[in-house]
Coordinates of C-alpha atoms in Angstrom, one line a residue:
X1 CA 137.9 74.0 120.5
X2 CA 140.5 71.7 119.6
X3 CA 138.7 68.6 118.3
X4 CA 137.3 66.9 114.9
X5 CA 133.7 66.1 115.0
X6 CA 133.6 63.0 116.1
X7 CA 134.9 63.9 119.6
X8 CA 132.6 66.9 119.4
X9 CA 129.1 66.0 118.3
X10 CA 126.4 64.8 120.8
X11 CA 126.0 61.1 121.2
X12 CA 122.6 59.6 121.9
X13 CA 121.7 57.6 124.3
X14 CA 123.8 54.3 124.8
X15 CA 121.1 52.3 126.7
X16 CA 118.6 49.6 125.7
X17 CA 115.7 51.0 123.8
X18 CA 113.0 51.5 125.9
X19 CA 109.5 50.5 124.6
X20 CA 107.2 53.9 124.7
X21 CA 103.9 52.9 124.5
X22 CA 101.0 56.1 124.2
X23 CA 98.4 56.2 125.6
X24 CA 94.7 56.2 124.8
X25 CA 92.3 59.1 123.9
X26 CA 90.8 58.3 127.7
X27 CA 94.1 59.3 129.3
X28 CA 94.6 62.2 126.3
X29 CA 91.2 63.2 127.3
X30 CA 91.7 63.6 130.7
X31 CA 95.2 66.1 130.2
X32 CA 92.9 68.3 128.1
X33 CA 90.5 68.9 130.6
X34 CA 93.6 69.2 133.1
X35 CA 95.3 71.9 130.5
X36 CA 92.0 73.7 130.1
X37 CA 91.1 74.0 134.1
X38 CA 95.4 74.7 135.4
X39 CA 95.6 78.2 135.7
X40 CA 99.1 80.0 136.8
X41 CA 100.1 80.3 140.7
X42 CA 98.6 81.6 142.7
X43 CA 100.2 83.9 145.4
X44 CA 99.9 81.4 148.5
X45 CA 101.5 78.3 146.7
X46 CA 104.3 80.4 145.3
X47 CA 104.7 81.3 149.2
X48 CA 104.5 78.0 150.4
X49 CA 107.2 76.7 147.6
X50 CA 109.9 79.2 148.4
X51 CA 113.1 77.0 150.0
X52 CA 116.0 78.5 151.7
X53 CA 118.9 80.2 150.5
X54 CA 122.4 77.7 149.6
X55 CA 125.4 79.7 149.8
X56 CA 127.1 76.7 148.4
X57 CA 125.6 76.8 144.9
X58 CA 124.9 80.8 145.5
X59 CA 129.0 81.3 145.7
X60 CA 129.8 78.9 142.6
X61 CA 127.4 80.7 140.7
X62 CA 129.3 83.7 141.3
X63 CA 132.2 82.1 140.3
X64 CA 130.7 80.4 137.1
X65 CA 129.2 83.7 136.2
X66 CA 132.6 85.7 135.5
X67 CA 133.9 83.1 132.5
X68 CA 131.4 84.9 130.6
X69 CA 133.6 88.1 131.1
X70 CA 136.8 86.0 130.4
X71 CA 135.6 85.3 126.9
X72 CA 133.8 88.1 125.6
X73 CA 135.3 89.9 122.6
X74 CA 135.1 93.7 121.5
X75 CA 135.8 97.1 123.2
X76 CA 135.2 95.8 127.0
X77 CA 132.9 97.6 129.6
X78 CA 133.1 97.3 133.3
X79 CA 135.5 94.7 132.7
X80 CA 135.7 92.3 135.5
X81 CA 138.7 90.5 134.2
X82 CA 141.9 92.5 135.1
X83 CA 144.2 90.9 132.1
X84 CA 141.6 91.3 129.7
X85 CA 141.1 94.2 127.2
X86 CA 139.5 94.9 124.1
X87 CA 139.7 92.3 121.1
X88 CA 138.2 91.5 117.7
X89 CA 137.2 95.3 117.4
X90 CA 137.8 95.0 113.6
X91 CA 135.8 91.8 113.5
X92 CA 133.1 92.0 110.6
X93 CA 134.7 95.0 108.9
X94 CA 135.2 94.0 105.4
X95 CA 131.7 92.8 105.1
X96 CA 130.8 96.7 106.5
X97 CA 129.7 95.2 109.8
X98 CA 130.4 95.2 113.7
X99 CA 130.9 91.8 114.3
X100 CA 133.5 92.9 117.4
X101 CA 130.8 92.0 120.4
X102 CA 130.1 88.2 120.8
X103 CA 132.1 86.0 123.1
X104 CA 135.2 83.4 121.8
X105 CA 133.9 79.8 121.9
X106 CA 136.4 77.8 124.5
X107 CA 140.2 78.0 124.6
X108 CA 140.9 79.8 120.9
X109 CA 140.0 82.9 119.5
X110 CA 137.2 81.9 117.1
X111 CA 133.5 82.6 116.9
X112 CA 131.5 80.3 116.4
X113 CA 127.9 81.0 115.6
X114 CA 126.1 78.2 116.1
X115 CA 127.3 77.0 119.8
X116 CA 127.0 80.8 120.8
X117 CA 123.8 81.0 119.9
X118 CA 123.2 78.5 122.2
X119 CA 124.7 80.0 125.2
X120 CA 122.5 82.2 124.2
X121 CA 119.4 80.3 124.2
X122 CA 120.2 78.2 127.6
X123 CA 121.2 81.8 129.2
X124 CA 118.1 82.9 129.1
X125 CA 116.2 80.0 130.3
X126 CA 117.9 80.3 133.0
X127 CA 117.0 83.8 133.5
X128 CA 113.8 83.4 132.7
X129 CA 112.9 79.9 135.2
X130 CA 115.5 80.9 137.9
X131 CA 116.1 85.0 137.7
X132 CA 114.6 85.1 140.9
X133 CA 117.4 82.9 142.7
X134 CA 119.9 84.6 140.6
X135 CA 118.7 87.9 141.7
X136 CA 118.9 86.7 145.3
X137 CA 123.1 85.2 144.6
X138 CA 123.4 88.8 143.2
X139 CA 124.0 87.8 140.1
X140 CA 121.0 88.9 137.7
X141 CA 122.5 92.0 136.6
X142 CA 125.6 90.0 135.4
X143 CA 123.3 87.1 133.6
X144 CA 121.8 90.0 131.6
X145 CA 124.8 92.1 130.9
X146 CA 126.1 88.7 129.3
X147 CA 122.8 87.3 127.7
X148 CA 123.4 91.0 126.2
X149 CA 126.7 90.8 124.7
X150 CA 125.7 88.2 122.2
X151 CA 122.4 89.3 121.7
X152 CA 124.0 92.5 120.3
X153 CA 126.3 90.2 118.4
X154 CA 123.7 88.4 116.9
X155 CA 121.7 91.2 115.5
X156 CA 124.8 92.7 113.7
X157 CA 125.2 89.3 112.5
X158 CA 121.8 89.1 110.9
X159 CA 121.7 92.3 108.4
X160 CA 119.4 90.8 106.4
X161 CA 116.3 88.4 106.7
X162 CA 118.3 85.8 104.6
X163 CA 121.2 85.7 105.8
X164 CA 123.1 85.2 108.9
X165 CA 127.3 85.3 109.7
X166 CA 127.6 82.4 111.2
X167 CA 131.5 82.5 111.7
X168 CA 134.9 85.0 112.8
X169 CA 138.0 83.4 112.5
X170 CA 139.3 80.7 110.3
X171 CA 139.5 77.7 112.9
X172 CA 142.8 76.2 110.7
X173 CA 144.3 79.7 111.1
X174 CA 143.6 80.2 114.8
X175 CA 144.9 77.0 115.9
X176 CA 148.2 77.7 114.2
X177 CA 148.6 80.3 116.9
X178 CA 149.3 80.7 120.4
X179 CA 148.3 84.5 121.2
X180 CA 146.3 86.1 123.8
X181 CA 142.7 87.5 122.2
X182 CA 144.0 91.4 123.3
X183 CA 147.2 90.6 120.3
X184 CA 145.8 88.3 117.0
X185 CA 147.5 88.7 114.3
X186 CA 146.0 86.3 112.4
X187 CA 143.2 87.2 109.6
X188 CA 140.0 87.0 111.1
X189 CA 137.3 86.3 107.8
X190 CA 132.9 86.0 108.4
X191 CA 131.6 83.2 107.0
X192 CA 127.4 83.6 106.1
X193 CA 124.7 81.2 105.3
X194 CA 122.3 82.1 102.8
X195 CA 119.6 81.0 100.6
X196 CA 122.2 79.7 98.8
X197 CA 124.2 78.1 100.8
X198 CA 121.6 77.5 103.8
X199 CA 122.6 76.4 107.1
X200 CA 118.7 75.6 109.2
X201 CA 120.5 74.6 112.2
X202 CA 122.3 77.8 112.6
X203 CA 119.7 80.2 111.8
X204 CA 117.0 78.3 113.7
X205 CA 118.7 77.8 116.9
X206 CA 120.4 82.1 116.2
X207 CA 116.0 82.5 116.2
X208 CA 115.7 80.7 119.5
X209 CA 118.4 82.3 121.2
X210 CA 116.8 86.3 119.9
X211 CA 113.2 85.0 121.3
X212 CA 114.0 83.6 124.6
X213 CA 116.1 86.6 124.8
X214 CA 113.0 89.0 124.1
X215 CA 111.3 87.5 126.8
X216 CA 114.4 88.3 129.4
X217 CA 114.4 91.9 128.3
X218 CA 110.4 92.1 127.5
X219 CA 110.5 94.4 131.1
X220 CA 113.3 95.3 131.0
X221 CA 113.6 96.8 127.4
X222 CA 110.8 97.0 125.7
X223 CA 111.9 98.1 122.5
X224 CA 115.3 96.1 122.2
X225 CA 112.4 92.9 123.2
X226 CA 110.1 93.1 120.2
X227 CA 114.2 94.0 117.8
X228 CA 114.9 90.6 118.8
X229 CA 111.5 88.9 118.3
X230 CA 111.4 90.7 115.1
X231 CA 115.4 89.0 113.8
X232 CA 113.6 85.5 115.7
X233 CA 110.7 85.3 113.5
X234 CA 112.5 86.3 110.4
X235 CA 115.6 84.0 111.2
X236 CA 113.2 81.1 111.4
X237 CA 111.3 81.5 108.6
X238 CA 114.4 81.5 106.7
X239 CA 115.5 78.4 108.6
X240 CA 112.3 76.9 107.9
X241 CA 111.8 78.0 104.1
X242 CA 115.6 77.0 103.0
X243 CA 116.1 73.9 104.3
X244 CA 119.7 72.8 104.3
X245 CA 122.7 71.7 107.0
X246 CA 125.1 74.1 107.2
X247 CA 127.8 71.1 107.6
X248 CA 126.5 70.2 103.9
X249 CA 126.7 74.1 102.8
X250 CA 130.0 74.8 104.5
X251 CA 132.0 71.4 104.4
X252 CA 135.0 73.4 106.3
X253 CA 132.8 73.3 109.5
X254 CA 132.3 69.7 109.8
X255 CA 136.1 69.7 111.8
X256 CA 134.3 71.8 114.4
X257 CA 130.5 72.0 115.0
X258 CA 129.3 69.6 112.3
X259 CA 125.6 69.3 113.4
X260 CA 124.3 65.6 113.0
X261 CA 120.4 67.2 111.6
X262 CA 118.5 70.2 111.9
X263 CA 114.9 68.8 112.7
X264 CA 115.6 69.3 116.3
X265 CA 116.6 73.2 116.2
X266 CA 113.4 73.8 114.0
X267 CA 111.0 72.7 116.7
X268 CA 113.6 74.5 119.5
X269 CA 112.8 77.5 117.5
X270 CA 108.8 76.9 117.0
X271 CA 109.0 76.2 120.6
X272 CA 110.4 79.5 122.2
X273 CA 108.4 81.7 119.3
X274 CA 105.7 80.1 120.8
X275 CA 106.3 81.1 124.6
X276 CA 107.4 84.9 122.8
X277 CA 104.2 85.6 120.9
X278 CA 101.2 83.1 122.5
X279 CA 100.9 82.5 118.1
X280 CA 99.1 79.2 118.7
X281 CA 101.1 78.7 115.0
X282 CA 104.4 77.8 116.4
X283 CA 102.8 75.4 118.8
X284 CA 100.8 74.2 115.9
X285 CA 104.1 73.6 114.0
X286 CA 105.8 71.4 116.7
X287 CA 102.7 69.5 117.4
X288 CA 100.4 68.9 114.6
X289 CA 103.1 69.7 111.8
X290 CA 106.5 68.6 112.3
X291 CA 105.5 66.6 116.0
X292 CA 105.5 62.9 114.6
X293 CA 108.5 63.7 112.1
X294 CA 111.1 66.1 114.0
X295 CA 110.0 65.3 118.1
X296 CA 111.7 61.6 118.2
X297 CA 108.7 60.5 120.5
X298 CA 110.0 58.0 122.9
X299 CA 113.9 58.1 122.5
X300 CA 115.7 59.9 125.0
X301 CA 118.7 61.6 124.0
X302 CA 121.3 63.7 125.4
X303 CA 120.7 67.5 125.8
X304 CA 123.7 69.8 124.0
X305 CA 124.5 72.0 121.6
X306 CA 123.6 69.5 119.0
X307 CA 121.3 67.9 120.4
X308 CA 118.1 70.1 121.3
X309 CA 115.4 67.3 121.8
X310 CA 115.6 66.3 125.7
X311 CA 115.2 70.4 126.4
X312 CA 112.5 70.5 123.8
X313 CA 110.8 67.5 125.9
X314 CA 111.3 69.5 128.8
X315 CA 110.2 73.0 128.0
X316 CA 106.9 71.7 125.9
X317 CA 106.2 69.5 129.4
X318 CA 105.8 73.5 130.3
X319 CA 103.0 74.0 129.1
X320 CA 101.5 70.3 129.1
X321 CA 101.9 70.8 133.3
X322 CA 100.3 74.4 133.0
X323 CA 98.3 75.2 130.1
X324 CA 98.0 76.5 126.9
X325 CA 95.2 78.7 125.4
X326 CA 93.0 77.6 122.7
X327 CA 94.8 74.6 121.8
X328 CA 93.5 72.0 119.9
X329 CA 92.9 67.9 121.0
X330 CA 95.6 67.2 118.6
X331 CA 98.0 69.3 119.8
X332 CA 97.3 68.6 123.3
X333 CA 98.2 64.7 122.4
X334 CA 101.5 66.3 121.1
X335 CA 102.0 68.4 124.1
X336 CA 101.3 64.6 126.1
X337 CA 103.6 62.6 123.8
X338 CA 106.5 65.3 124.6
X339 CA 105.7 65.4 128.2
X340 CA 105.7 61.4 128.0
X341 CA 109.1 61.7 126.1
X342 CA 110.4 64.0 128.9
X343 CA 109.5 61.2 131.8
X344 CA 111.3 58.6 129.8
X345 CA 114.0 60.8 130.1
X346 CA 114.2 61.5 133.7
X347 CA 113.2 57.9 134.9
X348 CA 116.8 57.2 132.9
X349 CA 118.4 59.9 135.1
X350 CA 117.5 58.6 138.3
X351 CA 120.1 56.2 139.4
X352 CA 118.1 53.5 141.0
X353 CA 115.3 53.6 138.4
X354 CA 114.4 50.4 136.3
X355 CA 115.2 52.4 133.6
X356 CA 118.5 53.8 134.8
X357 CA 121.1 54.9 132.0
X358 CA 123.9 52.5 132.7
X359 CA 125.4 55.9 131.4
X360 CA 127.6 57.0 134.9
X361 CA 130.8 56.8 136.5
X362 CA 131.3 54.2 139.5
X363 CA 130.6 57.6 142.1
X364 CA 127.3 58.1 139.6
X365 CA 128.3 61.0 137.8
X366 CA 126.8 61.3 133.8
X367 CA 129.2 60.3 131.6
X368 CA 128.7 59.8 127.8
X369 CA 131.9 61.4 125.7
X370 CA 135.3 61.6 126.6
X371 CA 135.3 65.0 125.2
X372 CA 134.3 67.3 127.4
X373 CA 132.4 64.6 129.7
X374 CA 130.4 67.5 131.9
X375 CA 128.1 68.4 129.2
X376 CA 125.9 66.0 129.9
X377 CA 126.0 65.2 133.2
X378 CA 125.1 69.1 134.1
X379 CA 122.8 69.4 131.0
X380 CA 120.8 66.2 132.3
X381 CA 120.8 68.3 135.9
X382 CA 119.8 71.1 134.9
X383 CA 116.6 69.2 133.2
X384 CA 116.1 67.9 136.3
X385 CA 115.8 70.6 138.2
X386 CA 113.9 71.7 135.8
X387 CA 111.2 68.8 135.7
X388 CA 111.4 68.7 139.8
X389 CA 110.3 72.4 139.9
X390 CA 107.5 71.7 137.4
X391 CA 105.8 69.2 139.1
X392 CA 106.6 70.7 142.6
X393 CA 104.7 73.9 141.2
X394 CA 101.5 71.8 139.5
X395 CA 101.4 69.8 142.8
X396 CA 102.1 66.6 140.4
X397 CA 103.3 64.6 143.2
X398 CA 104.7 61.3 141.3
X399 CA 106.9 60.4 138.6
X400 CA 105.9 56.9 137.5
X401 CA 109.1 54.5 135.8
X402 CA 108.2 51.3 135.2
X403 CA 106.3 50.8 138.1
X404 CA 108.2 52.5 140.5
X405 CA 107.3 55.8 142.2
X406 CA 109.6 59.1 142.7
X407 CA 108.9 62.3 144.3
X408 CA 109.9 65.6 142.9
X409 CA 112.8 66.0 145.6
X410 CA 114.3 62.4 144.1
X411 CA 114.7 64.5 140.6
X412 CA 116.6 67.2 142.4
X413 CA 118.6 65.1 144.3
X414 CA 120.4 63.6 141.1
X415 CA 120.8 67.3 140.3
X416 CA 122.6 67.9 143.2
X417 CA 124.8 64.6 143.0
X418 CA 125.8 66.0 139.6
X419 CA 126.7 69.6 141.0
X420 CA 128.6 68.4 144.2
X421 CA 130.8 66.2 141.7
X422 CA 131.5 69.2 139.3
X423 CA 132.6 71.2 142.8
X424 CA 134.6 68.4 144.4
X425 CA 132.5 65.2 145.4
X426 CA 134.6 63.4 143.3
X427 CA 137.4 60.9 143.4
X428 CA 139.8 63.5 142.4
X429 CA 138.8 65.6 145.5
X430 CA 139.1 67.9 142.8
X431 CA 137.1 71.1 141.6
X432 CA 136.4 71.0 138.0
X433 CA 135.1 74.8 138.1
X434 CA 138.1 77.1 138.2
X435 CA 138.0 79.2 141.0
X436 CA 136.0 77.5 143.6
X437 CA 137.7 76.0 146.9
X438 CA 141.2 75.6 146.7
X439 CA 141.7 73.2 144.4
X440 CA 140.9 73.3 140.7
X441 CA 143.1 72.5 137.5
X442 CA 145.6 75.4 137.3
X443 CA 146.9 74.3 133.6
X444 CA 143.4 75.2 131.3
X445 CA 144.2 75.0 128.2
X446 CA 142.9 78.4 127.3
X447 CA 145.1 80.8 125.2
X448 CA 144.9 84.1 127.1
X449 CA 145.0 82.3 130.4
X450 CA 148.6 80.6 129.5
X451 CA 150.0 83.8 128.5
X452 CA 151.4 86.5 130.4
X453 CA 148.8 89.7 129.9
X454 CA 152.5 91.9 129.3
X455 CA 153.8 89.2 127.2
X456 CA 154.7 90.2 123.5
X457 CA 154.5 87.2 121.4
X458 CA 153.4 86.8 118.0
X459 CA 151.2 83.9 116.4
X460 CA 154.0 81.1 116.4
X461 CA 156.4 81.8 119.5
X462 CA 153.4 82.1 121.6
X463 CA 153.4 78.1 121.7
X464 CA 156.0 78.4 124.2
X465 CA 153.6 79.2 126.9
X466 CA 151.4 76.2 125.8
X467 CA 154.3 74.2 126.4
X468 CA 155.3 75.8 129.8
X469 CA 155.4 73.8 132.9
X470 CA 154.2 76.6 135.0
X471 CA 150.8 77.0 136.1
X472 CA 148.6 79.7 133.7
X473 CA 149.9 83.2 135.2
X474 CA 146.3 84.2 134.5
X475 CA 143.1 82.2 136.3
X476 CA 140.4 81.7 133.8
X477 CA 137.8 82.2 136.9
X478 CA 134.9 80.2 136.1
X479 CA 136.0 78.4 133.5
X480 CA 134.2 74.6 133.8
X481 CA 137.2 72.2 131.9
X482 CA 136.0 69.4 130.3
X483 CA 136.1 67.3 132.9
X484 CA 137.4 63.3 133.7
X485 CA 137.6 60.1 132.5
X486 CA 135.5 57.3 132.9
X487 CA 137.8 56.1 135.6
X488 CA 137.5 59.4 137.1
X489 CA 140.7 60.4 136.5
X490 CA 141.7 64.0 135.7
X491 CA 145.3 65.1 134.2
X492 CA 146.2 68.5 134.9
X493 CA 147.9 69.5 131.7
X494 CA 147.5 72.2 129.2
X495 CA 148.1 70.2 126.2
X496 CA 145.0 68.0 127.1
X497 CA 142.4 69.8 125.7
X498 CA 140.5 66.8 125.7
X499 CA 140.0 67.2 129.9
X500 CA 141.1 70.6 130.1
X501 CA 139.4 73.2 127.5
X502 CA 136.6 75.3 129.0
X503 CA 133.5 76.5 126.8
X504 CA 131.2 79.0 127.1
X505 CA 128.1 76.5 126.3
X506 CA 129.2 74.9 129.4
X507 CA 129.3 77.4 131.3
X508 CA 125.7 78.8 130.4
X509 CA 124.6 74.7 131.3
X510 CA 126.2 75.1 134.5
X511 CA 125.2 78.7 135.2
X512 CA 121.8 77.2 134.9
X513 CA 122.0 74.5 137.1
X514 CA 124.0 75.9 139.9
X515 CA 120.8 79.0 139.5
X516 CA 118.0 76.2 140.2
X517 CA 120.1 75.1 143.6
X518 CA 120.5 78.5 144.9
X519 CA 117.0 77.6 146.9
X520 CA 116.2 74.1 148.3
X521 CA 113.1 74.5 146.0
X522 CA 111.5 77.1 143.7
X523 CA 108.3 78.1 141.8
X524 CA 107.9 78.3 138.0
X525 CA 106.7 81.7 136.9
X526 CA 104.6 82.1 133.4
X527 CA 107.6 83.6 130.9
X528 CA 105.1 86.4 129.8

């Protein structure tokens, strides 16, 4: 995480405004009596929706799945990494915590609460739409074991309900080093947000990463579930009641993860505690309440860590395509304006849609940033996905833009444009996920994949592995680098952490994705 915030921060979208127009109570009417009468999947369609296996996407998955192991921190178990070894095991200790679990945030040795917690939160979305798929690429128990290691890292980090550690690691201090994770030397100080200093994005997206992850281990652990529904609900009624940026709070952030508003992260929150607990409250909340304020209604925007408003389209589309109970008219016209919101969005996706984002590169791959240009594209896939599977399920058969008709299969075609790139449908001929096929970038600018793991360097004269011309001695498997230019051009070089820096956010996008193209097609399941 080498950049300042303007490189880092989401972007919105950089097309034409589109005109959203709402519809009347006729057509509001008739998705009522739609949301009252839809009942969950039954056996026979979920048999006639089940597509056939893709080794393809089933073996990158594999491959995507270990850079979680490559960046996890603490006293390591059933380590897949073979030059990784326990790290940060004093992490948290002078505030009489264990903060030593949790996972380092890209190519330094920092921990960073807020983008973690979104791995989090994406993580187990995935899990929960698409653990079937990843159960058949054998890679469910791996998905948990991970979603787990921050979970666990989460809850140590919230020992009260009004406050939350937010950060390990001084980011100025970190990047004056060059060492592997295994041999810091550097002091490693929590920074909290409090009612004092308040930080709502943080806590509130921390709350919708513990109750997404309660419904992953509602079956699985019953008791560890309704720990992490119970630091959710607490986490966002401190987000909610002590309103405040944390980039405001905590200036020092704003170099790194300066977050551009909290509104977003609020209704994220409301959104999964909904799906957690059925409270027809939290629906209430991002509906009645805070719909017309927070839900930008009619502006697409660009999923990330920042930016939660194209997933909150999405995952509210949930439950306008298959029910809610005992909701109210007005919150089933905010349920439609979301679902309305979310077709804006994926009519701008499509590439030959009159509403196409003029967003791509020549070979149509999603480009919006420089930095780290694959966020987007494989976030805006994995919505895709996404959307396709929810209308394939509902038997919604068209997605109307502007006059023009798609099918649900046109949706998960751009998905798979987007995928093939990132594995090596691309100008470059390149893959930008480490690991897969036999040519990827073998200079990552990742600290303990530069150095030797029997090196002994300290903090400065490790540099001199940044600086080497030799390929990283140790392969960051997994590990999807930022990605390429506009132009589609890709420099292989350590120092160009611009193209070259992994990040675990990433990866959980592209976990995701690559999970909803292990089948041809799948069926949504009811999260509860």
């Amino acid at each position: 995480m080498e950049a300042d915030n303007e490189h880092r921060k989401s972007k919105g979208w950089c097309w034409w405004v589109l005109v959203f127009v709402i519809g009347g109570l006729v057509a509001a009417a008739a998705v009522l009596t739609l949301l009252k009468n839809f009942k969950h999947f039954k056996t026979s369609r979920e048999k006639s929706h089940s597509g056939r296996f893709v080794p393809k996407y089933a073996g990158a998955l594999e491959i995507a799945m270990q850079f979680f192991d490559v960046q996890k921190s603490g006293k390591l178990e059933d380590n897949r990494i073979w030059w990784r070894g326990d790290s940060g095991l004093k992490d948290g200790i002078e505030e009489n915590l264990d903060l030593s679990k949790g996972m380092y945030d890209a190519g330094d040795l920092v921990k960073f609460g807020f983008p973690m917690a979104f791995t989090a939160t994406v993580l187990s979305w995935a899990i929960l739409e698409y653990g079937n798929q990843m159960n058949a690429a054998k890679q469910l128990g791996h998905a948990h074991h991970s979603l787990k290691w921050i979970t666990d890292y989460l809850i140590n980090a919230h020992p009260s309900p009004s406050v939350l550690y937010i950060q390990v690691g001084d980011p100025e201090l970190d990047h004056e080093c060059w060492q592997r994770p295994e041999a810091m030397t550097e002091k490693r100080p929590a920074t909290q947000i409090n009612t004092s200093f308040p930080g709502t994005e943080v806590a509130a997206e921390t709350a919708a990463a513990m109750a997404s992850a309660s419904l992953v281990f509602k079956e699985i652990n019953y008791s560890y579930s309704n720990l992490l529904l119970m630091h959710a609900q607490q986490l966002f009624a401190f987000a909610d009641t002590s309103k405040g940026s944390y980039s405001v709070s905590i200036p020092q952030v704003q170099k790194y993860y300066n977050s551009t508003g909290y509104e977003d992260e609020l209704l994220w929150a409301a959104t999964w505690l909904y799906h957690a607990t059925q409270d027809v409250s939290y629906l209430k909340y991002v509906t009645e309440e805070k719909g017309q304020a927070f839900g930008n209604w009619g502006n697409p925007s660009w999923f990330s860590w920042d930016d939660k408003h194209a997933g909150i389209h999405v995952l509210l589309s949930r439950i306008s395509f298959f029910g809610a109970k005992e909701t109210s008219f007005a919150e089933n016209i905010g349920l439609q304006l979301y679902r309305k919101t979310a077709e804006v969005i994926m009519c701008g996706l499509l590439p030959d849609s009159p509403t196409s984002t003029p967003n791509r590169t020549d070979s149509g791959l999603i480009w919006v940033v420089q930095w780290s240009s694959l966020q987007h594209s494989i976030a805006s896939a994995f919505l895709a996905v996404l959307y396709s599977d929810y209308m394939l399920t509902s038997q919604t058969e068209m997605l109307y833009c502007n006059g023009k008709s798609y099918k649900p299969e046109d949706l998960r075609k751009f998905a798979i444009s987007q995928a093939d790139y990132v594995l090596g449908k691309n100008p470059m001929k390149m893959s930008y996920l480490v690991g897969y096929g036999s040519y990827y970038p073998r200079y990552v600018h990742h600290r303990g994949s530069s150095i030797p793991a029997d090196a002994d360097t300290g903090c400065r004269d490790g540099f001199k592995w940044l600086e080497s011309l030799n390929p990283n001695p140790n392969l960051a498997i997994g590990a999807l680098v930022g990605g390429p230019f506009l132009n589609e051009t890709y420099i292989d070089s350590r120092n160009n952490s611009v193209q070259g820096e992994p990040s675990t956010y990433n990866s959980a996008l592209v976990v995701a994705l690559l999970s909803g193209l292990v089948t041809t097609s799948s069926v949504v399941h009811p999260f509860s």
